[in-house]
Coordinates of C-alpha atoms in Angstrom, one line a residue:
M162 CA 53.8 110.3 61.4
F163 CA 50.5 108.8 62.4
G164 CA 49.4 105.2 62.3
K165 CA 46.4 103.8 60.5
K166 CA 44.3 104.2 63.7
D167 CA 45.5 107.8 64.2
S168 CA 44.6 108.7 60.6
A169 CA 41.2 107.2 61.0
L170 CA 40.6 109.3 64.2
V171 CA 41.8 112.5 62.4
M172 CA 39.4 111.8 59.5
A173 CA 36.7 111.3 62.1
G174 CA 37.3 114.8 63.5
V175 CA 39.6 114.0 66.4
G176 CA 42.5 116.4 66.6
S177 CA 46.1 115.6 66.9
E178 CA 46.2 117.1 70.3
E179 CA 43.6 114.6 71.5
L180 CA 45.7 111.7 70.0
F181 CA 48.8 113.0 71.7
V182 CA 46.9 113.1 75.0
E183 CA 45.7 109.5 74.5
R184 CA 49.2 108.2 73.7
E185 CA 50.6 110.0 76.8
A186 CA 47.8 108.4 79.0
M187 CA 48.6 104.9 77.6
S188 CA 52.3 105.5 78.2
A189 CA 51.7 106.6 81.7
A190 CA 49.6 103.5 82.4
G191 CA 52.4 101.2 81.0
L192 CA 50.2 99.9 78.1
P193 CA 51.8 99.5 74.7
S194 CA 50.5 101.5 71.8
A195 CA 48.6 99.9 68.9
D196 CA 51.7 99.9 66.6
A197 CA 53.6 98.2 69.3
Q198 CA 50.9 95.6 69.7
V199 CA 50.9 94.9 66.0
A200 CA 54.7 94.6 65.9
Q201 CA 54.6 92.3 68.9
W202 CA 52.1 90.0 67.3
R203 CA 54.0 89.9 64.0
D204 CA 57.2 89.1 65.8
R205 CA 55.5 86.4 67.8
L206 CA 53.9 84.8 64.7
S207 CA 57.2 84.9 62.7
K208 CA 59.0 83.1 65.6
M209 CA 56.3 80.4 65.9
D210 CA 57.2 76.9 64.6
W211 CA 54.2 75.9 62.5
V212 CA 55.7 72.5 61.4
P213 CA 57.5 71.0 64.4
D214 CA 58.9 67.5 64.2
L215 CA 56.2 65.2 65.5
G216 CA 59.0 62.8 66.6
E217 CA 60.1 65.2 69.3
D218 CA 58.4 66.4 72.6
I219 CA 55.5 64.1 72.2
G220 CA 52.5 65.3 74.2
S221 CA 53.7 68.9 74.6
P222 CA 51.7 71.9 73.4
R223 CA 54.2 72.4 70.6
W224 CA 53.6 68.8 69.5
F225 CA 49.8 69.2 69.6
R226 CA 50.1 72.4 67.6
G227 CA 52.1 70.5 64.9
L228 CA 49.5 67.7 64.9
A229 CA 46.7 70.3 64.4
T230 CA 48.7 71.9 61.5
L231 CA 49.2 68.5 59.9
T232 CA 45.5 67.7 60.3
L233 CA 44.4 71.0 58.7
M234 CA 46.8 70.6 55.8
T235 CA 45.6 67.1 55.2
I236 CA 41.9 68.1 55.2
G237 CA 42.7 71.0 52.9
T238 CA 44.6 68.7 50.5
L239 CA 41.7 66.2 50.4
S240 CA 39.2 68.9 49.9
L241 CA 41.0 70.0 46.8
L242 CA 41.2 66.6 45.2
P243 CA 39.7 66.6 41.7
D244 CA 36.6 64.6 40.9
F245 CA 37.4 61.6 38.7
G246 CA 33.7 60.8 38.0
P247 CA 32.6 60.0 34.5
I248 CA 31.8 62.9 32.1
Y249 CA 28.5 62.2 30.4
G250 CA 28.3 63.4 26.8
A251 CA 25.4 63.5 24.5
Q252 CA 24.1 60.0 23.7
P253 CA 23.5 59.4 20.0
A254 CA 19.9 58.5 19.1
M255 CA 19.2 54.9 18.1
P256 CA 18.7 54.6 14.4
T257 CA 15.2 54.0 13.3
S258 CA 14.1 50.9 11.3
T259 CA 14.1 53.0 8.1
Q260 CA 17.7 54.1 8.8
M261 CA 18.7 50.6 9.6
E262 CA 17.3 49.3 6.3
E263 CA 19.0 52.2 4.4
A264 CA 22.4 51.3 6.0
R265 CA 21.8 47.6 5.3
A266 CA 21.6 48.3 1.7
Q267 CA 25.3 49.3 1.8
M268 CA 26.4 46.1 3.6
I269 CA 27.7 42.8 2.2
T270 CA 26.3 39.9 4.3
P271 CA 28.0 36.5 4.0
L272 CA 26.1 33.7 2.4
A273 CA 25.9 31.9 5.7
Y274 CA 23.6 34.7 6.9
G275 CA 21.4 34.5 3.8
S276 CA 23.1 37.3 1.9
D277 CA 19.9 39.5 2.2
T278 CA 21.6 42.8 1.5
G279 CA 21.2 45.5 -1.0
R280 CA 18.2 47.5 -2.0
R281 CA 15.1 45.5 -2.4
M282 CA 13.3 45.9 -5.7
A283 CA 9.9 44.8 -6.6
A284 CA 9.6 41.7 -8.8
T285 CA 8.5 42.2 -12.4
D286 CA 6.3 39.9 -14.5
A287 CA 9.5 38.3 -15.9
V288 CA 10.3 36.8 -12.5
R289 CA 9.0 33.3 -11.8
A290 CA 9.0 31.8 -8.4
L291 CA 11.2 28.7 -7.9
A292 CA 9.7 25.5 -6.7
A293 CA 12.7 24.8 -4.5
S294 CA 15.8 26.8 -3.7
P295 CA 19.0 25.2 -5.1
E296 CA 21.6 23.9 -2.7
R297 CA 25.3 23.3 -3.0
P298 CA 26.1 20.0 -4.7
R299 CA 28.9 19.2 -2.2
I300 CA 30.5 20.5 0.9
E301 CA 34.2 20.3 1.6
L302 CA 35.3 20.9 5.2
T303 CA 38.1 20.2 7.6
A304 CA 37.4 18.9 11.1
T305 CA 40.0 18.7 13.9
L306 CA 40.3 16.0 16.6
G307 CA 40.6 17.8 19.9
R308 CA 42.2 16.7 23.1
G309 CA 39.8 14.4 24.9
D310 CA 37.6 14.2 21.8
S311 CA 36.5 11.1 19.9
F312 CA 36.4 10.2 16.3
A313 CA 32.7 9.6 16.4
R314 CA 31.9 13.0 17.8
V315 CA 34.0 14.7 15.1
L316 CA 32.0 13.0 12.4
Q317 CA 28.8 14.0 14.2
R318 CA 29.8 17.6 14.5
A319 CA 30.7 17.7 10.8
G320 CA 27.2 16.7 9.8
V321 CA 27.8 13.1 8.7
G322 CA 24.7 10.9 8.9
S323 CA 24.5 8.2 11.5
D324 CA 24.7 5.3 9.0
D325 CA 27.8 6.7 7.2
A326 CA 29.3 7.6 10.6
S327 CA 28.9 4.1 11.9
R328 CA 30.3 2.6 8.7
A329 CA 33.3 5.0 8.7
L330 CA 34.0 4.3 12.4
A331 CA 34.0 0.6 11.8
L332 CA 36.4 0.9 8.8
V333 CA 38.8 3.2 10.6
S334 CA 38.8 1.2 13.9
G335 CA 39.6 -2.0 11.8
A336 CA 42.6 -0.3 10.2
T337 CA 44.2 1.4 13.3
D338 CA 43.6 1.9 17.0
L339 CA 41.5 5.0 17.4
S340 CA 43.5 5.9 20.6
Q341 CA 46.6 6.3 18.5
I342 CA 45.1 9.2 16.5
E343 CA 46.8 12.2 18.1
P344 CA 44.9 15.3 19.2
G345 CA 45.0 18.1 16.6
T346 CA 44.9 15.8 13.6
P347 CA 43.0 17.5 10.7
I348 CA 40.4 15.3 9.0
S349 CA 39.3 16.3 5.4
I350 CA 35.6 15.5 4.8
V351 CA 33.5 15.8 1.6
L352 CA 29.7 15.6 1.9
G353 CA 27.7 15.0 -1.3
R354 CA 24.2 16.1 -2.5
R355 CA 21.3 14.9 -0.3
S356 CA 18.3 13.3 -1.7
S357 CA 15.8 15.5 0.2
N358 CA 15.8 18.5 2.5
N359 CA 15.2 16.3 5.5
A360 CA 17.9 13.7 4.7
A361 CA 21.6 14.0 5.8
R362 CA 24.2 14.6 3.2
P363 CA 26.0 11.4 2.2
L364 CA 29.7 11.0 3.1
E365 CA 31.6 11.0 -0.2
S366 CA 35.2 10.9 1.1
L367 CA 37.3 11.2 4.2
E368 CA 41.0 11.5 4.5
F369 CA 43.4 12.0 7.5
R370 CA 46.8 10.9 9.0
A371 CA 46.0 8.1 11.3
R372 CA 49.6 7.5 12.5
F373 CA 53.0 8.9 11.6
D374 CA 53.4 6.0 9.2
L375 CA 49.9 5.5 8.0
S376 CA 47.4 7.6 6.1
L377 CA 43.8 6.5 5.7
S378 CA 41.2 7.6 3.1
L379 CA 37.6 6.6 2.7
A380 CA 35.7 7.0 -0.6
R381 CA 32.4 6.0 -2.2
A382 CA 32.7 4.8 -5.7
E383 CA 29.7 5.5 -7.9
G384 CA 27.1 5.5 -5.2
G385 CA 28.4 2.2 -3.7
P386 CA 29.4 1.6 -0.1
L387 CA 32.3 3.3 1.6
R388 CA 35.6 1.6 1.1
I389 CA 38.9 2.3 2.9
E390 CA 42.3 2.6 1.4
R391 CA 45.5 2.3 3.5
Q392 CA 48.5 4.3 2.4
A393 CA 51.7 3.3 4.3
I394 CA 54.2 6.1 4.7
A395 CA 57.9 5.3 4.7
V396 CA 59.5 6.3 8.0
D397 CA 63.2 6.4 8.8
T398 CA 63.8 5.7 12.5
T399 CA 67.5 6.3 12.5
P400 CA 68.4 8.0 15.8
L401 CA 69.9 11.5 15.7
R402 CA 73.4 11.4 17.1
V403 CA 75.3 14.6 17.9
R404 CA 78.9 14.7 18.9
G405 CA 81.2 17.7 19.4
T406 CA 83.7 19.5 21.7
V407 CA 82.3 21.1 24.8
G408 CA 84.2 24.4 24.3
P409 CA 83.2 27.5 26.4
S410 CA 79.6 26.2 26.8
L411 CA 78.3 22.7 26.4
Y412 CA 74.7 23.9 25.8
R413 CA 75.6 26.4 23.1
S414 CA 78.0 23.9 21.4
A415 CA 75.4 21.2 21.3
R416 CA 72.7 23.6 20.0
A417 CA 75.0 24.9 17.3
A418 CA 75.6 21.3 16.3
G419 CA 71.9 20.7 15.7
A420 CA 70.8 19.1 18.9
P421 CA 67.2 19.9 20.0
A422 CA 66.9 22.3 23.0
E423 CA 64.9 19.8 25.1
A424 CA 67.4 17.0 24.4
V425 CA 70.3 19.2 25.5
Q426 CA 68.5 20.2 28.7
E427 CA 67.8 16.6 29.5
F428 CA 71.5 15.7 28.7
L429 CA 72.8 18.3 31.2
K430 CA 70.4 17.0 33.8
V431 CA 71.6 13.4 33.4
I432 CA 75.2 14.3 33.3
S433 CA 74.9 16.6 36.4
G434 CA 73.5 13.6 38.3
R435 CA 76.9 11.8 37.8
T436 CA 79.3 14.7 38.1
A437 CA 79.4 18.4 38.6
L438 CA 79.2 20.3 35.3
S439 CA 82.2 22.4 36.4
N440 CA 84.3 19.2 36.2
I441 CA 83.7 19.0 32.5
G442 CA 86.6 20.6 30.6
A443 CA 86.5 22.6 27.4
S444 CA 88.5 19.9 25.6
D445 CA 86.1 17.1 26.6
E446 CA 83.6 15.7 24.0
Y447 CA 79.9 15.3 24.4
D448 CA 77.9 12.5 22.8
L449 CA 74.1 12.4 22.8
V450 CA 71.6 10.2 20.9
V451 CA 68.0 11.3 20.5
D452 CA 65.0 9.3 19.3
F453 CA 64.2 10.7 15.8
K454 CA 61.7 9.8 13.1
R455 CA 61.1 11.3 9.7
A456 CA 58.5 10.4 7.1
A457 CA 58.9 10.3 3.4
T458 CA 56.3 13.1 3.2
G459 CA 58.8 15.5 5.0
E460 CA 57.5 15.5 8.6
T461 CA 59.9 14.9 11.5
R462 CA 59.3 13.9 15.1
V463 CA 61.9 14.3 17.9
G464 CA 61.6 11.9 20.8
D465 CA 63.4 11.4 24.1
L466 CA 67.1 11.4 24.8
L467 CA 68.4 7.8 24.6
Y468 CA 72.1 8.1 25.4
A469 CA 74.3 10.7 27.1
G470 CA 78.0 10.5 27.3
I471 CA 81.2 12.5 28.0
E472 CA 84.6 11.5 26.6
R473 CA 88.0 12.7 27.7
G474 CA 91.1 12.0 25.8
G475 CA 89.3 9.6 23.5
K476 CA 88.1 7.4 26.4
P477 CA 84.5 7.4 27.7
R478 CA 84.2 9.0 31.1
I479 CA 80.4 8.9 31.5
Q480 CA 78.0 6.7 29.6
M481 CA 74.3 6.7 30.5
L482 CA 71.6 4.8 28.7
R483 CA 67.9 5.1 29.1
W484 CA 66.4 1.7 29.7
K485 CA 62.8 0.7 30.4
V486 CA 62.2 -1.3 33.6
G487 CA 58.6 -2.3 34.1
N488 CA 56.4 0.7 33.2
S489 CA 59.0 3.4 33.8
S490 CA 62.2 4.4 32.1
Q491 CA 65.4 4.9 34.1
W492 CA 69.0 5.9 33.4
F493 CA 71.7 3.3 33.8
E494 CA 75.4 3.6 33.8
A495 CA 76.8 1.5 30.9
S496 CA 80.2 0.7 32.6
G497 CA 78.5 -0.9 35.6
V498 CA 75.5 -2.3 33.8
G499 CA 73.1 0.2 35.3
E500 CA 75.0 0.9 38.5
S501 CA 74.4 4.3 40.1
R502 CA 76.2 5.4 43.3
G503 CA 75.6 8.6 45.3
Q504 CA 74.9 9.9 48.7
L505 CA 71.4 10.7 49.9
S506 CA 70.3 14.1 48.7
R507 CA 70.0 17.0 51.2
P508 CA 66.4 16.9 52.7
V509 CA 66.2 20.7 53.0
N510 CA 68.1 23.7 51.7
G511 CA 70.0 24.8 54.8
P512 CA 73.2 24.3 56.7
V513 CA 73.7 21.7 59.5
S514 CA 73.2 23.4 62.9
S515 CA 73.6 20.4 65.1
G516 CA 75.4 17.1 64.4
F517 CA 75.0 13.4 65.4
G518 CA 76.0 12.4 69.0
M519 CA 75.7 13.3 72.6
R520 CA 74.8 16.9 73.4
R521 CA 73.0 19.0 76.1
H522 CA 69.3 19.2 75.2
P523 CA 68.4 22.9 74.8
I524 CA 64.9 22.4 76.5
L525 CA 65.3 19.5 78.9
G526 CA 68.7 20.8 80.1
Y527 CA 70.6 17.5 80.4
K528 CA 72.9 15.5 78.1
R529 CA 71.3 12.9 75.9
M530 CA 71.9 11.3 72.5
H531 CA 71.0 13.4 69.5
A532 CA 70.2 10.7 67.0
G533 CA 70.2 12.8 63.8
L534 CA 71.1 16.0 62.2
D535 CA 69.5 19.4 62.6
F536 CA 69.2 21.5 59.5
K537 CA 68.7 25.3 59.9
A538 CA 65.9 26.5 57.6
P539 CA 63.2 29.1 57.7
H540 CA 59.6 28.3 58.7
G541 CA 57.7 26.9 55.8
A542 CA 60.7 25.8 53.7
P543 CA 60.0 22.6 51.7
I544 CA 61.3 19.3 52.9
F545 CA 62.4 16.8 50.3
A546 CA 62.6 13.0 50.3
A547 CA 66.3 12.0 50.6
T548 CA 65.7 9.2 48.0
D549 CA 62.9 6.9 46.6
G550 CA 60.8 5.2 49.2
M551 CA 57.4 4.5 50.8
V552 CA 55.8 6.6 53.5
A553 CA 55.7 4.3 56.6
Y554 CA 54.4 6.9 59.1
A555 CA 53.0 10.4 58.8
G556 CA 51.6 12.2 61.8
R557 CA 52.2 13.4 65.4
K558 CA 55.0 11.6 67.3
G559 CA 55.9 12.9 70.8
G560 CA 58.8 15.3 70.9
Y561 CA 59.4 15.0 67.2
G562 CA 56.1 16.9 66.6
N563 CA 54.8 16.4 63.1
F564 CA 56.9 13.5 61.9
V565 CA 57.3 11.5 58.6
Q566 CA 59.2 8.2 58.2
L567 CA 60.2 6.8 54.8
N568 CA 61.3 3.2 54.2
H569 CA 63.8 2.8 51.3
G570 CA 64.3 -1.0 51.3
G571 CA 67.2 -3.1 52.5
G572 CA 66.5 -2.1 56.1
I573 CA 67.2 1.6 55.4
A574 CA 64.7 4.3 56.5
T575 CA 64.8 8.1 57.1
G576 CA 62.9 10.3 59.5
Y577 CA 61.9 14.0 59.3
G578 CA 60.7 15.8 62.5
H579 CA 59.3 19.2 63.7
M580 CA 57.3 19.8 60.5
S581 CA 54.8 22.6 60.4
R582 CA 52.7 20.8 57.8
I583 CA 52.8 17.2 56.4
V584 CA 52.2 16.6 52.7
A585 CA 53.0 12.9 52.4
R586 CA 50.3 10.2 53.2
P587 CA 50.9 6.8 54.8
G588 CA 51.5 4.2 52.1
Q589 CA 52.4 6.7 49.4
R590 CA 55.4 6.0 47.2
V591 CA 57.6 9.1 46.8
R592 CA 60.6 9.8 44.5
Q593 CA 63.9 11.5 45.4
G594 CA 63.4 15.2 45.7
Q595 CA 59.6 15.1 46.2
I596 CA 58.2 17.4 48.8
I597 CA 56.9 15.5 51.8
G598 CA 56.3 18.5 54.2
Y599 CA 57.4 21.9 55.4
V600 CA 59.8 23.1 58.0
G601 CA 58.3 24.1 61.4
S602 CA 58.9 24.0 65.2
T603 CA 56.4 21.5 66.5
G604 CA 57.3 19.2 69.4
L605 CA 60.3 19.8 71.6
S606 CA 61.9 22.6 69.5
T607 CA 63.3 26.0 70.2
G608 CA 62.8 27.3 66.7
P609 CA 62.1 26.3 63.1
H610 CA 64.4 23.6 61.8
L611 CA 64.4 20.1 60.4
H612 CA 65.5 17.1 62.6
Y613 CA 66.6 14.4 60.1
E614 CA 67.4 10.8 61.1
L615 CA 68.7 7.8 59.3
Y616 CA 67.9 4.2 60.4
R617 CA 69.6 0.9 59.5
N618 CA 67.5 -2.1 60.6
G619 CA 65.6 0.1 63.0
R620 CA 68.7 1.6 64.6
A621 CA 69.6 5.3 64.2
I622 CA 73.0 5.9 62.6
N623 CA 74.9 9.0 61.5
P624 CA 73.4 10.2 58.2
L625 CA 76.8 11.4 57.0
S626 CA 78.3 7.9 57.2
I627 CA 76.2 6.1 54.6
T628 CA 76.4 6.0 50.8
F629 CA 73.6 4.4 48.8
T630 CA 74.4 2.0 46.0
Q631 CA 71.6 1.2 43.5
R632 CA 72.0 -1.6 41.1
A633 CA 69.9 -2.4 38.1
Q634 CA 68.5 -5.9 38.3
L635 CA 69.5 -6.9 34.8
S636 CA 70.5 -10.5 34.0
G637 CA 70.1 -13.1 31.3
T638 CA 68.2 -11.9 28.3
D639 CA 67.6 -8.4 29.8
L640 CA 71.3 -7.9 30.2
A641 CA 72.0 -9.1 26.7
R642 CA 69.3 -6.8 25.2
F643 CA 70.7 -3.9 27.2
R644 CA 74.2 -4.4 25.8
R645 CA 72.9 -4.8 22.2
E646 CA 71.0 -1.6 22.5
L647 CA 74.0 0.3 23.8
A648 CA 76.2 -1.1 21.0
R649 CA 73.5 -0.1 18.4
L650 CA 73.3 3.5 19.6
K651 CA 77.0 3.9 19.7
A652 CA 77.3 2.5 16.2
V653 CA 75.1 5.2 14.7
R654 CA 77.0 7.7 12.6
P655 CA 76.7 11.3 13.7
G656 CA 74.3 13.1 11.4
A657 CA 73.1 9.9 9.7
A658 CA 69.4 10.8 10.6
L659 CA 69.7 13.9 8.4
A660 CA 70.9 12.2 5.3
P661 CA 68.5 12.1 2.3
M662 CA 66.0 9.3 2.5
P663 CA 66.3 6.6 -0.2
V664 CA 63.6 6.9 -2.8
A665 CA 61.9 3.6 -3.5
A666 CA 61.7 2.6 -7.2
R667 CA 58.2 3.1 -8.6
A668 CA 56.7 1.1 -11.4
V669 CA 56.2 3.1 -14.6
E670 CA 52.6 3.1 -15.6
E671 CA 51.8 2.6 -19.3
P672 CA 50.0 5.6 -20.8
K673 CA 46.3 5.0 -21.3
R674 CA 45.6 7.6 -24.0
E675 CA 47.0 7.4 -27.5
I676 CA 48.3 10.9 -27.5
D677 CA 50.2 10.1 -24.3
R678 CA 51.7 7.0 -25.8
I679 CA 52.9 9.0 -28.9
S680 CA 54.4 11.7 -26.6
A681 CA 56.2 9.0 -24.6
A682 CA 57.5 7.3 -27.8
K683 CA 58.9 10.7 -29.1
I684 CA 60.7 11.2 -25.8
K685 CA 62.3 7.7 -26.0
V686 CA 63.4 8.2 -29.6
G687 CA 64.8 11.6 -28.7
N688 CA 66.9 10.2 -25.9
K689 CA 68.5 7.5 -28.0
P690 CA 72.1 8.2 -29.1
L691 CA 72.5 8.8 -32.8

């Protein structure tokens, strides 16, 4: 058997004897034959690790061989990526003017665009030119008062002339406060025929809902001046009271009973400020009263939650009434005439890592008084005001780093240290739960946390030893009105606001036409008992 090289030599004229002599010479010299060399290279390539783990033997020849293999494979893969460029097709030619006119003949153009469609035909002798094109005798439109808009601009946009607009504005402002007109109110406007092409169309009539209980209409009688007509709308202001058993879910029970979703959410928020919702049993009863208005025309308007209560065993457990003090509304506990007790809220979401008292300072290395609480919290976590107050200081303060102090009245103040960023400003009034800064590690601090202090008359005290008591300053006539309002709301019958509204008796008008009087007389005779 000959190899490929031997076969080639035989074909070239080299005899088998000469090949045998050559092989004998190579064997005598200790050199491998061609077949042996090929077999050796195949064995060497099969044993070579082309994809070694690049996490092992870093820096060795084997590692560099693997890196080269990875580089070549990556280059090959990138070279085979498809091209995602756009594929350009044939662009249609733009139609010529003749083609456009031909297509326009098949279109239907609105009157607002002139309605110049269809095939044009030459006029015959029977066609006479008009001296002036006719116009619409009247225009009826509806304008809408937008948010931040004014009544005068609405009339101007609708095309009402300046004289009619001024007259209408004066009449409407004399009937109601223009600021009470709610955004989104539709205004029906009718414009009449104008005297000439250069004159504005006269305002014939205008009608809209000025308030929930008032509708206004302006009209011009037989070319005279504009006159206004006020139409009072009967409104029932009986509050909506919903009572029921809590059951498995207070929210689902109240919603199933007909309470509005926003009122139920506000109810849960108010009740959770007095007790944990988990403390409310399934057999307890909820009681909520919502401000509710409905007009004789069928519209309804749901207002704020007025009263929130929980009863257990037929006795009231929680009674909260919304009461206006100054320019703001607050919730007051009915049993204590607006009394509200509760500890200061947690200033940050995190556990206490160091308490109040003597301790070894982690940086200074000696014992000294730790005049507050350290709350463990991540860097950038929001810091909340413990209760309502005024910002007395906001800035850098020695070892406290970025520091904020709030004064809460009655000699009580709170301090917040090591902030990464301060949000509150000196002199600013803040509410309980409002963000005043963010957790950091400024000043003498080993890591991000909040150092929280509580002061009484300028002296630091243990924040866990104080409970705030807030009392409503109601007395005299204010206290009497508070009690009357509470009694009025609790006297409302549940579901009374949804009862049919009483219809006012209307005067029967005498028929003006003779045929109407005859028809009315026949009806009366037919209704008489025989």
